[in-house]
GROMACS .gro file of N, CA and C in nm:
model
  450
    1MET      N    1  10.246  11.078   9.415
    1MET     CA    2  10.241  11.012   9.544
    1MET      C    3  10.382  10.975   9.584
    2ARG      N    4  10.405  10.980   9.713
    2ARG     CA    5  10.533  10.940   9.769
    2ARG      C    6  10.506  10.834   9.875
    3ILE      N    7  10.591  10.733   9.876
    3ILE     CA    8  10.582  10.635   9.983
    3ILE      C    9  10.720  10.614  10.043
    4VAL      N   10  10.720  10.583  10.171
    4VAL     CA   11  10.840  10.541  10.241
    4VAL      C   12  10.812  10.398  10.286
    5ILE      N   13  10.895  10.306  10.237
    5ILE     CA   14  10.880  10.165  10.271
    5ILE      C   15  10.990  10.128  10.370
    6GLN      N   16  10.949  10.069  10.481
    6GLN     CA   17  11.045  10.024  10.580
    6GLN      C   18  11.027   9.873  10.601
    7ARG      N   19  11.136   9.799  10.585
    7ARG     CA   20  11.132   9.656  10.613
    7ARG      C   21  11.132   9.640  10.764
    8VAL      N   22  11.034   9.566  10.816
    8VAL     CA   23  11.018   9.558  10.961
    8VAL      C   24  11.006   9.414  11.009
    9LEU      N   25  11.044   9.395  11.134
    9LEU     CA   26  11.016   9.269  11.202
    9LEU      C   27  10.875   9.274  11.259
   10SER      N   28  10.830   9.396  11.295
   10SER     CA   29  10.693   9.417  11.340
   10SER      C   30  10.663   9.567  11.334
   11ALA      N   31  10.535   9.600  11.326
   11ALA     CA   32  10.493   9.740  11.325
   11ALA      C   33  10.349   9.747  11.374
   12SER      N   34  10.314   9.861  11.433
   12SER     CA   35  10.177   9.879  11.481
   12SER      C   36  10.137  10.025  11.479
   13VAL      N   37  10.006  10.047  11.479
   13VAL     CA   38   9.948  10.180  11.487
   13VAL      C   39   9.853  10.182  11.605
   14SER      N   40   9.871  10.282  11.693
   14SER     CA   41   9.779  10.304  11.804
   14SER      C   42   9.719  10.443  11.791
   15ILE      N   43   9.597  10.457  11.838
   15ILE     CA   44   9.528  10.586  11.837
   15ILE      C   45   9.474  10.608  11.977
   16GLU      N   46   9.514  10.719  12.038
   16GLU     CA   47   9.477  10.753  12.175
   16GLU      C   48   9.507  10.637  12.271
   17GLY      N   49   9.624  10.576  12.249
   17GLY     CA   50   9.670  10.470  12.338
   17GLY      C   51   9.608  10.334  12.316
   18VAL      N   52   9.525  10.321  12.214
   18VAL     CA   53   9.458  10.194  12.185
   18VAL      C   54   9.513  10.137  12.055
   19LEU      N   55   9.557  10.011  12.061
   19LEU     CA   56   9.610   9.946  11.942
   19LEU      C   57   9.502   9.939  11.834
   20HIS      N   58   9.535   9.990  11.715
   20HIS     CA   59   9.441   9.989  11.602
   20HIS      C   60   9.472   9.876  11.505
   21SER      N   61   9.600   9.859  11.470
   21SER     CA   62   9.640   9.752  11.378
   21SER      C   63   9.787   9.721  11.399
   22SER      N   64   9.824   9.600  11.359
   22SER     CA   65   9.964   9.559  11.374
   22SER      C   66   9.996   9.448  11.274
   23ILE      N   67  10.126   9.434  11.247
   23ILE     CA   68  10.175   9.328  11.160
   23ILE      C   69  10.301   9.268  11.222
   24GLY      N   70  10.336   9.150  11.173
   24GLY     CA   71  10.465   9.090  11.204
   24GLY      C   72  10.563   9.126  11.095
   25ARG      N   73  10.644   9.032  11.053
   25ARG     CA   74  10.748   9.056  10.952
   25ARG      C   75  10.686   9.104  10.821
   26GLY      N   76  10.742   9.213  10.768
   26GLY     CA   77  10.690   9.265  10.643
   26GLY      C   78  10.733   9.407  10.616
   27LEU      N   79  10.637   9.488  10.570
   27LEU     CA   80  10.663   9.626  10.530
   27LEU      C   81  10.569   9.722  10.599
   28LEU      N   82  10.625   9.828  10.655
   28LEU     CA   83  10.546   9.944  10.698
   28LEU      C   84  10.559  10.044  10.585
   29VAL      N   85  10.445  10.088  10.530
   29VAL     CA   86  10.447  10.182  10.418
   29VAL      C   87  10.376  10.310  10.461
   30LEU      N   88  10.449  10.421  10.457
   30LEU     CA   89  10.392  10.553  10.483
   30LEU      C   90  10.356  10.613  10.347
   31VAL      N   91  10.234  10.666  10.335
   31VAL     CA   92  10.181  10.708  10.205
   31VAL      C   93  10.143  10.856  10.208
   32GLY      N   94  10.201  10.934  10.117
   32GLY     CA   95  10.167  11.075  10.102
   32GLY      C   96  10.110  11.102   9.964
   33VAL      N   97  10.001  11.177   9.957
   33VAL     CA   98   9.934  11.207   9.830
   33VAL      C   99   9.944  11.355   9.802
   34GLU      N  100   9.984  11.388   9.678
   34GLU     CA  101   9.999  11.527   9.636
   34GLU      C  102   9.891  11.567   9.536
   35ASN      N  103   9.866  11.697   9.526
   35ASN     CA  104   9.777  11.748   9.423
   35ASN      C  105   9.823  11.696   9.288
   36GLY      N  106   9.731  11.655   9.205
   36GLY     CA  107   9.765  11.607   9.072
   36GLY      C  108   9.792  11.459   9.063
   37ASP      N  109   9.800  11.390   9.176
   37ASP     CA  110   9.819  11.245   9.172
   37ASP      C  111   9.693  11.178   9.119
   38THR      N  112   9.711  11.061   9.059
   38THR     CA  113   9.601  10.991   8.993
   38THR      C  114   9.596  10.845   9.036
   39PRO      N  115   9.489  10.775   9.000
   39PRO     CA  116   9.484  10.631   9.028
   39PRO      C  117   9.601  10.555   8.966
   40ASP      N  118   9.654  10.604   8.853
   40ASP     CA  119   9.770  10.539   8.792
   40ASP      C  120   9.891  10.544   8.885
   41ASP      N  121   9.907  10.655   8.959
   41ASP     CA  122  10.017  10.665   9.056
   41ASP      C  123   9.999  10.560   9.165
   42ALA      N  124   9.878  10.545   9.216
   42ALA     CA  125   9.850  10.446   9.320
   42ALA      C  126   9.878  10.305   9.269
   43ARG      N  127   9.836  10.277   9.149
   43ARG     CA  128   9.857  10.144   9.089
   43ARG      C  129  10.006  10.116   9.071
   44TRP      N  130  10.080  10.213   9.015
   44TRP     CA  131  10.224  10.195   8.992
   44TRP      C  132  10.297  10.170   9.124
   45LEU      N  133  10.264  10.247   9.227
   45LEU     CA  134  10.329  10.230   9.357
   45LEU      C  135  10.293  10.097   9.421
   46ALA      N  136  10.170  10.053   9.405
   46ALA     CA  137  10.129   9.922   9.459
   46ALA      C  138  10.207   9.811   9.391
   47ASP      N  139  10.224   9.821   9.259
   47ASP     CA  140  10.302   9.721   9.186
   47ASP      C  141  10.446   9.718   9.238
   48LYS      N  142  10.505   9.835   9.259
   48LYS     CA  143  10.641   9.844   9.311
   48LYS      C  144  10.649   9.784   9.451
   49THR      N  145  10.553   9.817   9.535
   49THR     CA  146  10.553   9.767   9.673
   49THR      C  147  10.550   9.615   9.676
   50ALA      N  148  10.462   9.556   9.597
   50ALA     CA  149  10.447   9.410   9.598
   50ALA      C  150  10.568   9.339   9.538
   51ALA      N  151  10.637   9.402   9.445
   51ALA     CA  152  10.746   9.335   9.372
   51ALA      C  153  10.886   9.372   9.422
   52LEU      N  154  10.897   9.474   9.506
   52LEU     CA  155  11.028   9.522   9.551
   52LEU      C  156  11.104   9.412   9.624
   53ARG      N  157  11.223   9.380   9.576
   53ARG     CA  158  11.301   9.270   9.630
   53ARG      C  159  11.398   9.321   9.736
   54ILE      N  160  11.349   9.327   9.860
   54ILE     CA  161  11.431   9.379   9.970
   54ILE      C  162  11.439   9.283  10.088
   55PHE      N  163  11.401   9.156  10.066
   55PHE     CA  164  11.414   9.055  10.169
   55PHE      C  165  11.522   8.954  10.127
   56ASP      N  166  11.598   8.909  10.224
   56ASP     CA  167  11.710   8.820  10.196
   56ASP      C  168  11.666   8.684  10.147
   57ASP      N  169  11.743   8.631  10.052
   57ASP     CA  170  11.725   8.492  10.008
   57ASP      C  171  11.815   8.404  10.095
   58GLU      N  172  11.828   8.276  10.059
   58GLU     CA  173  11.907   8.182  10.139
   58GLU      C  174  12.056   8.217  10.141
   59ASN      N  175  12.101   8.305  10.051
   59ASN     CA  176  12.241   8.347  10.047
   59ASN      C  177  12.264   8.483  10.114
   60GLY      N  178  12.159   8.536  10.176
   60GLY     CA  179  12.172   8.666  10.242
   60GLY      C  180  12.169   8.783  10.147
   61VAL      N  181  12.121   8.762  10.025
   61VAL     CA  182  12.113   8.867   9.924
   61VAL      C  183  11.968   8.916   9.916
   62MET      N  184  11.949   9.049   9.912
   62MET     CA  185  11.814   9.103   9.899
   62MET      C  186  11.760   9.068   9.761
   63ASN      N  187  11.685   8.958   9.755
   63ASN     CA  188  11.640   8.905   9.628
   63ASN      C  189  11.495   8.855   9.634
   64ARG      N  190  11.428   8.879   9.747
   64ARG     CA  191  11.291   8.831   9.764
   64ARG      C  192  11.198   8.948   9.792
   65SER      N  193  11.076   8.936   9.741
   65SER     CA  194  10.973   9.039   9.761
   65SER      C  195  10.884   9.002   9.879
   66ILE      N  196  10.798   9.093   9.916
   66ILE     CA  197  10.701   9.068  10.023
   66ILE      C  198  10.611   8.950   9.985
   67SER      N  199  10.579   8.939   9.857
   67SER     CA  200  10.499   8.826   9.809
   67SER      C  201  10.574   8.695   9.827
   68ASP      N  202  10.704   8.696   9.794
   68ASP     CA  203  10.786   8.575   9.803
   68ASP      C  204  10.795   8.520   9.945
   69ILE      N  205  10.801   8.609  10.044
   69ILE     CA  206  10.820   8.563  10.182
   69ILE      C  207  10.688   8.546  10.257
   70GLY      N  208  10.575   8.585  10.194
   70GLY     CA  209  10.445   8.575  10.261
   70GLY      C  210  10.433   8.673  10.376
   71GLY      N  211  10.502   8.788  10.366
   71GLY     CA  212  10.500   8.888  10.472
   71GLY      C  213  10.375   8.974  10.469
   72GLU      N  214  10.367   9.060  10.567
   72GLU     CA  215  10.251   9.149  10.582
   72GLU      C  216  10.289   9.292  10.545
   73VAL      N  217  10.187   9.372  10.516
   73VAL     CA  218  10.206   9.514  10.486
   73VAL      C  219  10.111   9.594  10.574
   74LEU      N  220  10.163   9.699  10.636
   74LEU     CA  221  10.083   9.795  10.712
   74LEU      C  222  10.092   9.928  10.640
   75SER      N  223   9.979   9.982  10.597
   75SER     CA  224   9.974  10.107  10.519
   75SER      C  225   9.923  10.220  10.608
   76VAL      N  226  10.002  10.329  10.615
   76VAL     CA  227   9.969  10.441  10.702
   76VAL      C  228   9.977  10.571  10.623
   77SER      N  229   9.870  10.649  10.623
   77SER     CA  230   9.871  10.778  10.553
   77SER      C  231   9.960  10.876  10.628
   78GLN      N  232  10.034  10.958  10.552
   78GLN     CA  233  10.123  11.056  10.614
   78GLN      C  234  10.141  11.175  10.520
   79PHE      N  235  10.057  11.278  10.541
   79PHE     CA  236  10.061  11.395  10.453
   79PHE      C  237  10.192  11.471  10.461
   80THR      N  238  10.268  11.454  10.570
   80THR     CA  239  10.393  11.529  10.583
   80THR      C  240  10.499  11.485  10.482
   81LEU      N  241  10.476  11.373  10.413
   81LEU     CA  242  10.569  11.333  10.306
   81LEU      C  243  10.567  11.432  10.190
   82THR      N  244  10.466  11.517  10.185
   82THR     CA  245  10.455  11.615  10.077
   82THR      C  246  10.521  11.748  10.113
   83ALA      N  247  10.586  11.755  10.226
   83ALA     CA  248  10.643  11.880  10.276
   83ALA      C  249  10.747  11.939  10.182
   84SER      N  250  10.745  12.070  10.174
   84SER     CA  251  10.849  12.145  10.105
   84SER      C  252  10.921  12.229  10.209
   85THR      N  253  11.054  12.222  10.208
   85THR     CA  254  11.133  12.302  10.302
   85THR      C  255  11.218  12.403  10.227
   86ARG      N  256  11.175  12.434  10.105
   86ARG     CA  257  11.250  12.525  10.020
   86ARG      C  258  11.269  12.662  10.084
   87LYS      N  259  11.164  12.716  10.144
   87LYS     CA  260  11.171  12.850  10.203
   87LYS      C  261  11.162  12.840  10.355
   88GLY      N  262  11.259  12.894  10.423
   88GLY     CA  263  11.256  12.901  10.568
   88GLY      C  264  11.269  12.766  10.634
   89ASN      N  265  11.228  12.762  10.761
   89ASN     CA  266  11.243  12.641  10.841
   89ASN      C  267  11.111  12.575  10.876
   90ARG      N  268  11.002  12.638  10.840
   90ARG     CA  269  10.872  12.578  10.866
   90ARG      C  270  10.825  12.509  10.739
   91PRO      N  271  10.805  12.377  10.742
   91PRO     CA  272  10.762  12.306  10.621
   91PRO      C  273  10.629  12.357  10.569
   92SER      N  274  10.617  12.360  10.438
   92SER     CA  275  10.492  12.396  10.371
   92SER      C  276  10.428  12.267  10.318
   93TYR      N  277  10.298  12.257  10.334
   93TYR     CA  278  10.225  12.140  10.286
   93TYR      C  279  10.130  12.177  10.173
   94ILE      N  280  10.166  12.282  10.100
   94ILE     CA  281  10.082  12.333   9.991
   94ILE      C  282  10.059  12.228   9.883
   95ARG      N  283  10.156  12.136   9.867
   95ARG     CA  284  10.143  12.032   9.763
   95ARG      C  285  10.055  11.915   9.806
   96ALA      N  286  10.021  11.909   9.934
   96ALA     CA  287   9.939  11.797   9.983
   96ALA      C  288   9.801  11.802   9.919
   97ALA      N  289   9.753  11.687   9.878
   97ALA     CA  290   9.620  11.677   9.819
   97ALA      C  291   9.515  11.707   9.925
   98GLY      N  292   9.401  11.756   9.880
   98GLY     CA  293   9.288  11.779   9.970
   98GLY      C  294   9.235  11.647  10.024
   99HIS      N  295   9.153  11.657  10.125
   99HIS     CA  296   9.104  11.539  10.197
   99HIS      C  297   9.039  11.436  10.104
  100GLU      N  298   8.953  11.480  10.014
  100GLU     CA  299   8.880  11.386   9.929
  100GLU      C  300   8.974  11.307   9.838
  101LEU      N  301   9.063  11.377   9.766
  101LEU     CA  302   9.156  11.310   9.677
  101LEU      C  303   9.254  11.223   9.755
  102ALA      N  304   9.308  11.278   9.862
  102ALA     CA  305   9.408  11.204   9.941
  102ALA      C  306   9.348  11.076   9.999
  103THR      N  307   9.230  11.085  10.054
  103THR     CA  308   9.165  10.966  10.111
  103THR      C  309   9.140  10.862  10.003
  104SER      N  310   9.088  10.908   9.891
  104SER     CA  311   9.057  10.817   9.781
  104SER      C  312   9.181  10.744   9.730
  105LEU      N  313   9.289  10.817   9.704
  105LEU     CA  314   9.410  10.755   9.650
  105LEU      C  315   9.484  10.670   9.753
  106TYR      N  316   9.481  10.711   9.878
  106TYR     CA  317   9.541  10.629   9.985
  106TYR      C  318   9.467  10.495   9.994
  107ASN      N  319   9.335  10.501   9.996
  107ASN     CA  320   9.256  10.377  10.002
  107ASN      C  321   9.276  10.292   9.877
  108LEU      N  322   9.285  10.356   9.762
  108LEU     CA  323   9.306  10.284   9.637
  108LEU      C  324   9.442  10.214   9.637
  109TYR      N  325   9.546  10.285   9.679
  109TYR     CA  326   9.679  10.225   9.691
  109TYR      C  327   9.673  10.100   9.780
  110THR      N  328   9.612  10.115   9.896
  110THR     CA  329   9.603  10.004   9.991
  110THR      C  330   9.526   9.887   9.932
  111ASP      N  331   9.417   9.915   9.862
  111ASP     CA  332   9.339   9.810   9.796
  111ASP      C  333   9.420   9.740   9.687
  112PHE      N  334   9.495   9.818   9.609
  112PHE     CA  335   9.579   9.759   9.505
  112PHE      C  336   9.685   9.665   9.565
  113VAL      N  337   9.748   9.709   9.674
  113VAL     CA  338   9.848   9.624   9.740
  113VAL      C  339   9.782   9.496   9.791
  114ALA      N  340   9.668   9.509   9.854
  114ALA     CA  341   9.595   9.391   9.904
  114ALA      C  342   9.562   9.296   9.791
  115ASP      N  343   9.521   9.350   9.678
  115ASP     CA  344   9.488   9.268   9.562
  115ASP      C  345   9.612   9.192   9.512
  116ARG      N  346   9.725   9.260   9.506
  116ARG     CA  347   9.847   9.195   9.458
  116ARG      C  348   9.897   9.087   9.553
  117LEU      N  349   9.875   9.107   9.683
  117LEU     CA  350   9.921   9.010   9.782
  117LEU      C  351   9.818   8.901   9.809
  118GLY      N  352   9.694   8.927   9.773
  118GLY     CA  353   9.588   8.830   9.798
  118GLY      C  354   9.545   8.821   9.943
  119ARG      N  355   9.563   8.931  10.016
  119ARG     CA  356   9.521   8.934  10.157
  119ARG      C  357   9.498   9.078  10.202
  120THR      N  358   9.430   9.092  10.311
  120THR     CA  359   9.398   9.223  10.367
  120THR      C  360   9.525   9.295  10.410
  121VAL      N  361   9.526   9.426  10.388
  121VAL     CA  362   9.637   9.511  10.432
  121VAL      C  363   9.584   9.600  10.545
  122PRO      N  364   9.632   9.580  10.667
  122PRO     CA  365   9.591   9.667  10.777
  122PRO      C  366   9.634   9.811  10.751
  123THR      N  367   9.562   9.905  10.811
  123THR     CA  368   9.590  10.047  10.790
  123THR      C  369   9.587  10.123  10.922
  124GLY      N  370   9.630  10.249  10.911
  124GLY     CA  371   9.606  10.344  11.017
  124GLY      C  372   9.469  10.404  10.990
  125VAL      N  373   9.442  10.521  11.048
  125VAL     CA  374   9.316  10.591  11.025
  125VAL      C  375   9.350  10.726  10.963
  126PHE      N  376   9.302  10.748  10.841
  126PHE     CA  377   9.334  10.869  10.768
  126PHE      C  378   9.297  10.992  10.851
  127GLY      N  379   9.393  11.082  10.868
  127GLY     CA  380   9.370  11.208  10.939
  127GLY      C  381   9.378  11.199  11.090
  128ALA      N  382   9.395  11.080  11.144
  128ALA     CA  383   9.402  11.065  11.290
  128ALA      C  384   9.541  11.097  11.341
  129ASP      N  385   9.549  11.131  11.469
  129ASP     CA  386   9.678  11.148  11.536
  129ASP      C  387   9.721  11.009  11.580
  130MET      N  388   9.812  10.948  11.504
  130MET     CA  389   9.851  10.809  11.525
  130MET      C  390   9.990  10.801  11.588
  131GLN      N  391  10.009  10.695  11.664
  131GLN     CA  392  10.140  10.661  11.715
  131GLN      C  393  10.181  10.533  11.643
  132VAL      N  394  10.292  10.540  11.571
  132VAL     CA  395  10.339  10.427  11.492
  132VAL      C  396  10.466  10.373  11.557
  133GLU      N  397  10.465  10.244  11.584
  133GLU     CA  398  10.583  10.178  11.639
  133GLU      C  399  10.631  10.075  11.538
  134LEU      N  400  10.765  10.060  11.531
  134LEU     CA  401  10.819   9.961  11.440
  134LEU      C  402  10.954   9.915  11.488
  135ILE      N  403  10.987   9.795  11.448
  135ILE     CA  404  11.123   9.745  11.462
  135ILE      C  405  11.174   9.731  11.320
  136ASN      N  406  11.256   9.828  11.278
  136ASN     CA  407  11.310   9.832  11.143
  136ASN      C  408  11.412   9.720  11.130
  137ASP      N  409  11.400   9.643  11.025
  137ASP     CA  410  11.487   9.528  11.001
  137ASP      C  411  11.595   9.565  10.903
  138GLY      N  412  11.717   9.578  10.951
  138GLY     CA  413  11.829   9.608  10.863
  138GLY      C  414  11.920   9.718  10.918
  139PRO      N  415  11.879   9.839  10.919
  139PRO     CA  416  11.752   9.894  10.871
  139PRO      C  417  11.749   9.903  10.718
  140VAL      N  418  11.631   9.881  10.664
  140VAL     CA  419  11.607   9.898  10.521
  140VAL      C  420  11.492   9.995  10.506
  141THR      N  421  11.520  10.109  10.443
  141THR     CA  422  11.419  10.212  10.419
  141THR      C  423  11.434  10.261  10.276
  142ILE      N  424  11.324  10.257  10.199
  142ILE     CA  425  11.324  10.295  10.058
  142ILE      C  426  11.219  10.404  10.037
  143ILE      N  427  11.256  10.510   9.965
  143ILE     CA  428  11.162  10.617   9.931
  143ILE      C  429  11.132  10.608   9.782
  144ILE      N  430  11.004  10.608   9.748
  144ILE     CA  431  10.964  10.600   9.606
  144ILE      C  432  10.864  10.711   9.578
  145ASP      N  433  10.887  10.784   9.470
  145ASP     CA  434  10.799  10.893   9.426
  145ASP      C  435  10.744  10.855   9.290
  146SER      N  436  10.613  10.848   9.277
  146SER     CA  437  10.551  10.804   9.152
  146SER      C  438  10.577  10.903   9.037
  147ARG      N  439  10.608  11.026   9.068
  147ARG     CA  440  10.636  11.124   8.963
  147ARG      C  441  10.776  11.106   8.904
  148LEU      N  442  10.867  11.055   8.984
  148LEU     CA  443  11.005  11.033   8.938
  148LEU      C  444  11.019  10.900   8.867
  149ARG      N  445  10.938  10.803   8.905
  149ARG     CA  446  10.939  10.668   8.845
  149ARG      C  447  11.080  10.609   8.840
  150GLU      N  448  11.151  10.622   8.952
  150GLU     CA  449  11.286  10.562   8.958
  150GLU      C  450  11.299  10.470   9.075
   0.00000   0.00000   0.00000
């Protein structure tokens, strides 16, 4: 699994021009699921998401987690994170997990994050054509791949 975490002042998801979900200060997380990913990948990424220290402390040092600041998380599925551009200019999505596995692990990741934060995590709609808006804070953007574990 791959996630892109963006520290935001606010973020929202709309579908066909209708607001579906939104958050204030916190994290927008884009989630991509690959063939071979497991519930352990979802759990590991959820732990990283909840504990990642990318919010400023009183000294302006990134030393606080989403849990520490009481921020919100918006989780959005994004299969294009699995793209391979090795051959040619048209991305290949051959590594993307099928609908059943991808939906299951995306939902599991979101549930794990909600459990760690002790509150509901708003989402997009899996497979929908979504419009995502955000105000990136910093900007701070972190990419984490559960297979690399770095």
